[in-house]
Amino acid sequence: MQINGIHHVTAIAGPARRNLDFYSRVLGLRLVKKTVNFDDPTTWHLYFGDAAGNPGTILTFFPWEHVAPGRLGVGETEVTAFRIPEAAIGYWAHRLVAHGVAHEAPQKRFGETVLSFRDPDGMRLALVAVPGSESEPAWDNGEVPPEFAIRGFHGVALLLDKTEATAAILRGVFGFVEAGREGNTVRMRAEGTTQGGIVDLHAAGGFLPARMGAGSVHHIAFRAGDDAEQERMVKQLAGQFGLHATGQKDRNYFRSVYFREPGGVLFEIATDAPGFAVDEPAADLGGTLKLPAQYESRRAEIEAVLPALA
Ligand code: ZN
């Protein structure tokens, strides 16, 4: 059976130390992998997620010390949202303020309570209260009590000129259905998925194009159960939509192909296998720098140039 929904979200950050502090300490996510950008091993690639780094919970960053801020525009992810238990909204409103993070007043969207704020690089984030999520397992980092902790992604909102062509890809290839409309936003929901099951398509015709930089989401990855399912999706993209994905790239923890969707957002299709326990025990995820085989011989040189995390 096809597994639907978001696999991971990858964004661009400023200094790595500040990024790690915010996501692991303030938001209480688990650092599930400490590795390098496979295309530039002198920079970090940090992965945050739930206790096991399950698909649907993984937010990853390329932190660059001196990157210019991004500018939000069409063809880009506007908001990355996490799920929290309904009873946790008050806790989080207080916690964010206590850590110097300004947030907007809670709002109702699609019947759910949403708390919006930004990370230290200006990345737009939200916590969405989801009834029933309190019974799901949560990572306990000792700072956020498990009853209030984040339960993976709620989903993302994409800022687009028009929504229909993007909706057609989500419906046709990734198993989403339209779940409602509010204002200029169409809500798409992955059937049978809780974590990472929402993609909101926000139509904002006439808005400036995005400029990537710190605080920008670089791409959204959708799940494929295995290589065969990924290949079937690639064929469908080409045959039905005339879109051609890249060749498969081995990202160590999943295998990926990429394509630009019609609205301008970079999409990836990532396999669930093999996951983050492939090169370190599940109990020790994120504990030490992990390098792909092609860089292991350069470990000393790489460790010497990577910016300090603590
Ligand atoms: Zn990715």
Tab-separated table of C-alpha atoms and ligand atoms in Angstrom:
chain	number	residue	atom	x	y	z
A	1	MET	CA	0.000	0.000	0.000
A	2	GLN	CA	1.277	3.466	-0.836
A	3	ILE	CA	2.557	5.494	2.140
A	4	ASN	CA	1.575	9.137	1.790
A	5	GLY	CA	2.620	12.449	3.285
A	6	ILE	CA	5.694	14.546	3.920
A	7	HIS	CA	8.946	12.676	4.566
A	8	HIS	CA	11.074	15.696	5.563
A	9	VAL	CA	11.446	19.449	5.164
A	10	THR	CA	14.873	20.981	4.470
A	11	ALA	CA	15.639	24.647	5.156
A	12	ILE	CA	18.526	27.122	5.161
A	13	ALA	CA	19.758	28.523	8.456
A	14	GLY	CA	22.332	30.974	9.760
A	15	PRO	CA	24.880	29.915	12.395
A	16	ALA	CA	24.669	26.183	13.218
A	17	ARG	CA	25.059	26.625	16.971
A	18	ARG	CA	22.043	28.963	17.178
A	19	ASN	CA	20.008	26.628	14.947
A	20	LEU	CA	20.826	23.594	17.112
A	21	ASP	CA	20.019	25.468	20.302
A	22	PHE	CA	16.630	26.645	19.029
A	23	TYR	CA	15.350	23.353	17.645
A	24	SER	CA	16.761	20.981	20.254
A	25	ARG	CA	16.410	23.111	23.387
A	26	VAL	CA	13.566	25.604	22.775
A	27	LEU	CA	11.362	23.368	20.582
A	28	GLY	CA	12.536	20.145	22.215
A	29	LEU	CA	13.096	18.150	19.011
A	30	ARG	CA	15.653	15.366	18.981
A	31	LEU	CA	18.840	15.923	16.984
A	32	VAL	CA	18.673	12.630	15.074
A	33	LYS	CA	21.667	13.081	12.784
A	34	LYS	CA	24.756	15.224	12.791
A	35	THR	CA	26.318	15.029	9.352
A	36	VAL	CA	27.627	17.260	6.552
A	37	ASN	CA	26.126	18.653	3.385
A	38	PHE	CA	26.972	15.811	0.960
A	39	ASP	CA	27.555	18.395	-1.800
A	40	ASP	CA	29.778	20.576	0.448
A	41	PRO	CA	31.285	18.585	3.351
A	42	THR	CA	32.708	21.699	5.013
A	43	THR	CA	29.182	22.687	6.121
A	44	TRP	CA	26.797	20.956	8.494
A	45	HIS	CA	23.611	19.127	7.702
A	46	LEU	CA	21.581	18.833	10.916
A	47	TYR	CA	18.502	16.596	11.174
A	48	PHE	CA	15.843	17.034	13.851
A	49	GLY	CA	12.880	14.731	14.482
A	50	ASP	CA	11.086	12.495	16.928
A	51	ALA	CA	12.859	9.856	19.043
A	52	ALA	CA	13.477	7.575	16.041
A	53	GLY	CA	13.586	10.168	13.252
A	54	ASN	CA	10.444	8.760	11.670
A	55	PRO	CA	9.319	10.085	8.272
A	56	GLY	CA	6.802	12.876	8.852
A	57	THR	CA	8.799	14.319	11.756
A	58	ILE	CA	12.138	15.264	10.142
A	59	LEU	CA	13.206	18.892	9.746
A	60	THR	CA	16.724	19.329	8.367
A	61	PHE	CA	18.950	22.376	7.991
A	62	PHE	CA	21.904	23.511	5.975
A	63	PRO	CA	23.396	26.092	8.362
A	64	TRP	CA	25.737	28.648	6.818
A	65	GLU	CA	27.487	31.102	9.107
A	66	HIS	CA	27.217	34.129	6.802
A	67	VAL	CA	24.180	33.536	4.590
A	68	ALA	CA	21.985	36.525	3.655
A	69	PRO	CA	18.358	36.420	4.816
A	70	GLY	CA	15.820	35.012	2.389
A	71	ARG	CA	12.760	36.878	1.173
A	72	LEU	CA	9.408	35.130	1.139
A	73	GLY	CA	7.730	34.963	-2.245
A	74	VAL	CA	5.708	32.801	-4.579
A	75	GLY	CA	7.077	29.377	-5.407
A	76	GLU	CA	8.158	28.774	-1.837
A	77	THR	CA	7.105	27.183	1.422
A	78	GLU	CA	5.447	29.858	3.535
A	79	VAL	CA	4.909	28.016	6.839
A	80	THR	CA	6.214	24.799	8.385
A	81	ALA	CA	3.812	23.556	11.072
A	82	PHE	CA	4.171	21.027	13.877
A	83	ARG	CA	1.473	19.075	15.717
A	84	ILE	CA	1.010	19.453	19.452
A	85	PRO	CA	-1.661	18.171	21.872
A	86	GLU	CA	-4.670	20.461	22.283
A	87	ALA	CA	-3.904	21.065	25.961
A	88	ALA	CA	-0.369	22.270	25.098
A	89	ILE	CA	-1.195	25.627	23.420
A	90	GLY	CA	-0.991	27.613	26.666
A	91	TYR	CA	2.251	25.885	27.664
A	92	TRP	CA	3.864	26.753	24.324
A	93	ALA	CA	2.642	30.365	24.258
A	94	HIS	CA	4.310	30.811	27.630
A	95	ARG	CA	7.440	28.818	26.738
A	96	LEU	CA	8.109	30.818	23.555
A	97	VAL	CA	7.843	34.125	25.391
A	98	ALA	CA	10.056	32.804	28.208
A	99	HIS	CA	12.727	32.064	25.557
A	100	GLY	CA	12.412	35.471	23.906
A	101	VAL	CA	10.459	34.190	20.888
A	102	ALA	CA	7.582	36.479	19.910
A	103	HIS	CA	4.428	34.749	18.715
A	104	GLU	CA	1.143	35.885	17.192
A	105	ALA	CA	-2.133	35.517	19.049
A	106	PRO	CA	-3.538	31.997	18.544
A	107	GLN	CA	-5.845	31.819	15.510
A	108	LYS	CA	-8.412	29.322	14.262
A	109	ARG	CA	-7.657	27.876	10.823
A	110	PHE	CA	-9.635	24.986	9.352
A	111	GLY	CA	-11.143	24.564	12.816
A	112	GLU	CA	-7.750	24.095	14.495
A	113	THR	CA	-5.921	26.411	16.917
A	114	VAL	CA	-2.663	27.696	15.382
A	115	LEU	CA	0.199	29.456	17.192
A	116	SER	CA	2.499	31.235	14.710
A	117	PHE	CA	6.084	32.362	15.351
A	118	ARG	CA	9.501	32.478	13.711
A	119	ASP	CA	12.832	30.835	14.337
A	120	PRO	CA	16.014	32.934	14.884
A	121	ASP	CA	16.536	33.159	11.088
A	122	GLY	CA	12.992	34.357	10.418
A	123	MET	CA	11.698	30.975	9.225
A	124	ARG	CA	7.903	30.916	9.593
A	125	LEU	CA	6.760	28.171	11.969
A	126	ALA	CA	3.490	27.219	13.618
A	127	LEU	CA	2.254	24.848	16.297
A	128	VAL	CA	-1.162	23.361	15.532
A	129	ALA	CA	-3.293	21.819	18.273
A	130	VAL	CA	-4.438	18.374	17.115
A	131	PRO	CA	-6.999	16.548	19.296
A	132	GLY	CA	-5.860	13.017	20.144
A	133	SER	CA	-2.162	13.646	19.465
A	134	GLU	CA	-1.462	13.532	23.213
A	135	SER	CA	-1.733	9.728	23.047
A	136	GLU	CA	1.089	9.517	20.469
A	137	PRO	CA	4.694	8.909	21.566
A	138	ALA	CA	6.893	11.980	22.027
A	139	TRP	CA	10.607	12.645	22.481
A	140	ASP	CA	11.375	13.671	26.034
A	141	ASN	CA	14.499	15.816	26.037
A	142	GLY	CA	14.072	16.738	29.677
A	143	GLU	CA	13.072	20.347	28.899
A	144	VAL	CA	9.676	19.927	27.244
A	145	PRO	CA	7.483	17.542	29.269
A	146	PRO	CA	6.266	14.717	26.995
A	147	GLU	CA	2.596	15.649	27.480
A	148	PHE	CA	3.303	18.984	25.715
A	149	ALA	CA	5.986	17.874	23.230
A	150	ILE	CA	5.810	18.241	19.456
A	151	ARG	CA	4.346	15.209	17.625
A	152	GLY	CA	5.995	15.587	14.225
A	153	PHE	CA	4.783	17.748	11.366
A	154	HIS	CA	1.261	18.969	10.932
A	155	GLY	CA	2.291	19.995	7.436
A	156	VAL	CA	3.399	22.902	5.291
A	157	ALA	CA	1.781	25.835	3.528
A	158	LEU	CA	3.048	26.675	0.053
A	159	LEU	CA	2.801	30.225	-1.311
A	160	LEU	CA	1.870	29.968	-4.982
A	161	ASP	CA	0.716	32.142	-7.842
A	162	LYS	CA	-1.991	29.576	-8.666
A	163	THR	CA	-2.807	26.339	-6.851
A	164	GLU	CA	-4.435	23.961	-9.344
A	165	ALA	CA	-1.348	22.503	-11.083
A	166	THR	CA	0.316	21.821	-7.723
A	167	ALA	CA	-2.885	20.287	-6.353
A	168	ALA	CA	-3.023	17.971	-9.376
A	169	ILE	CA	0.463	16.593	-8.564
A	170	LEU	CA	-0.434	16.096	-4.895
A	171	ARG	CA	-3.645	14.294	-5.879
A	172	GLY	CA	-2.300	12.347	-8.813
A	173	VAL	CA	1.095	11.217	-7.507
A	174	PHE	CA	1.271	11.633	-3.730
A	175	GLY	CA	-2.168	10.410	-2.627
A	176	PHE	CA	-3.587	13.694	-1.299
A	177	VAL	CA	-7.240	14.728	-1.478
A	178	GLU	CA	-8.774	18.179	-1.133
A	179	ALA	CA	-9.894	18.562	2.492
A	180	GLY	CA	-11.313	22.091	2.511
A	181	ARG	CA	-10.984	25.731	1.453
A	182	GLU	CA	-10.605	28.852	3.556
A	183	GLY	CA	-9.981	32.259	1.991
A	184	ASN	CA	-7.294	31.839	-0.685
A	185	THR	CA	-6.071	28.536	0.745
A	186	VAL	CA	-6.862	25.011	-0.433
A	187	ARG	CA	-6.118	22.331	2.146
A	188	MET	CA	-4.774	19.028	0.783
A	189	ARG	CA	-4.639	16.007	3.068
A	190	ALA	CA	-2.711	12.755	2.595
A	191	GLU	CA	-5.076	9.871	3.091
A	192	GLY	CA	-4.273	7.548	5.969
A	193	THR	CA	-1.501	9.781	7.376
A	194	THR	CA	-1.319	11.677	10.649
A	195	GLN	CA	2.216	13.138	10.808
A	196	GLY	CA	3.048	15.362	7.853
A	197	GLY	CA	-0.281	14.784	6.181
A	198	ILE	CA	-1.257	18.385	5.350
A	199	VAL	CA	-0.199	20.631	2.471
A	200	ASP	CA	-1.992	23.983	2.329
A	201	LEU	CA	-1.848	25.702	-1.055
A	202	HIS	CA	-2.039	29.464	-0.560
A	203	ALA	CA	-2.810	31.391	-3.734
A	204	ALA	CA	-1.160	34.823	-3.801
A	205	GLY	CA	-1.157	35.918	-7.426
A	206	GLY	CA	1.090	38.896	-8.183
A	207	PHE	CA	3.409	38.410	-5.193
A	208	LEU	CA	7.155	38.747	-5.830
A	209	PRO	CA	9.143	35.559	-6.456
A	210	ALA	CA	11.000	34.102	-3.479
A	211	ARG	CA	14.687	34.719	-2.866
A	212	MET	CA	16.365	31.834	-1.047
A	213	GLY	CA	18.429	32.605	2.030
A	214	ALA	CA	18.475	32.115	5.779
A	215	GLY	CA	14.987	31.226	6.990
A	216	SER	CA	13.898	29.820	3.596
A	217	VAL	CA	12.684	26.278	3.084
A	218	HIS	CA	14.858	24.722	0.387
A	219	HIS	CA	12.610	21.775	-0.481
A	220	ILE	CA	9.812	19.488	0.682
A	221	ALA	CA	10.299	15.724	0.495
A	222	PHE	CA	7.351	13.360	0.071
A	223	ARG	CA	7.390	9.735	1.125
A	224	ALA	CA	7.867	6.664	-1.032
A	225	GLY	CA	7.781	3.311	0.766
A	226	ASP	CA	10.630	1.871	-1.296
A	227	ASP	CA	12.585	2.220	-4.548
A	228	ALA	CA	9.846	0.589	-6.613
A	229	GLU	CA	7.227	3.043	-5.405
A	230	GLN	CA	9.578	5.951	-6.025
A	231	GLU	CA	10.191	4.698	-9.563
A	232	ARG	CA	6.476	4.392	-10.180
A	233	MET	CA	5.980	8.008	-9.004
A	234	VAL	CA	8.805	9.212	-11.281
A	235	LYS	CA	7.216	7.467	-14.276
A	236	GLN	CA	3.823	8.932	-13.445
A	237	LEU	CA	5.299	12.454	-13.156
A	238	ALA	CA	6.812	12.089	-16.616
A	239	GLY	CA	3.909	10.318	-18.303
A	240	GLN	CA	0.995	12.205	-16.793
A	241	PHE	CA	2.497	15.622	-16.029
A	242	GLY	CA	5.544	15.937	-18.344
A	243	LEU	CA	7.799	16.541	-15.310
A	244	HIS	CA	11.234	14.937	-15.238
A	245	ALA	CA	12.861	14.083	-11.920
A	246	THR	CA	16.619	13.842	-11.363
A	247	GLY	CA	18.368	10.492	-11.132
A	248	GLN	CA	18.298	8.823	-7.736
A	249	LYS	CA	20.782	10.150	-5.147
A	250	ASP	CA	21.851	8.112	-2.128
A	251	ARG	CA	21.426	10.286	0.975
A	252	ASN	CA	22.555	7.453	3.306
A	253	TYR	CA	19.334	7.592	5.375
A	254	PHE	CA	16.987	7.587	2.360
A	255	ARG	CA	17.249	7.586	-1.429
A	256	SER	CA	16.000	10.654	-3.257
A	257	VAL	CA	14.917	12.123	-6.554
A	258	TYR	CA	14.048	15.794	-7.085
A	259	PHE	CA	11.811	17.804	-9.396
A	260	ARG	CA	10.465	21.360	-9.589
A	261	GLU	CA	6.672	21.322	-9.271
A	262	PRO	CA	4.639	23.624	-11.564
A	263	GLY	CA	4.238	26.283	-8.837
A	264	GLY	CA	8.016	26.621	-8.492
A	265	VAL	CA	8.613	24.708	-5.239
A	266	LEU	CA	11.413	22.119	-5.234
A	267	PHE	CA	9.924	18.713	-4.394
A	268	GLU	CA	11.810	15.557	-3.472
A	269	ILE	CA	10.622	11.959	-3.255
A	270	ALA	CA	12.470	10.156	-0.448
A	271	THR	CA	12.288	6.472	0.478
A	272	ASP	CA	11.360	5.510	4.047
A	273	ALA	CA	14.248	3.012	4.071
A	274	PRO	CA	16.844	2.645	5.429
A	275	GLY	CA	16.309	5.327	8.118
A	276	PHE	CA	18.616	6.960	10.660
A	277	ALA	CA	19.704	3.858	12.586
A	278	VAL	CA	21.718	2.687	9.559
A	279	ASP	CA	25.031	4.100	10.851
A	280	GLU	CA	24.562	4.474	14.624
A	281	PRO	CA	22.352	2.759	17.239
A	282	ALA	CA	18.829	4.205	17.610
A	283	ALA	CA	19.592	5.108	21.231
A	284	ASP	CA	22.611	7.222	20.200
A	285	LEU	CA	21.148	9.117	17.226
A	286	GLY	CA	22.804	12.493	16.687
A	287	GLY	CA	25.569	11.798	19.192
A	288	THR	CA	28.588	11.962	16.893
A	289	LEU	CA	29.482	13.322	13.457
A	290	LYS	CA	28.491	10.767	10.828
A	291	LEU	CA	30.087	10.973	7.391
A	292	PRO	CA	29.117	9.166	4.188
A	293	ALA	CA	31.716	6.643	2.976
A	294	GLN	CA	33.146	8.990	0.330
A	295	TYR	CA	34.241	11.516	3.008
A	296	GLU	CA	35.394	9.179	5.801
A	297	SER	CA	39.050	9.398	4.716
A	298	ARG	CA	38.842	13.214	5.073
A	299	ARG	CA	37.280	13.114	8.580
A	300	ALA	CA	40.082	14.979	10.398
A	301	GLU	CA	40.145	17.766	7.809
A	302	ILE	CA	36.323	18.068	7.831
A	303	GLU	CA	36.088	18.121	11.648
A	304	ALA	CA	38.683	20.891	11.714
A	305	VAL	CA	36.688	23.258	9.468
A	306	LEU	CA	33.097	22.611	10.621
A	307	PRO	CA	31.849	25.460	12.851
A	308	ALA	CA	31.604	24.555	16.548
A	309	LEU	CA	28.130	23.453	17.716
A	310	ALA	CA	28.614	24.101	21.416
B	1	ZN	ZN	15.721	16.468	1.184
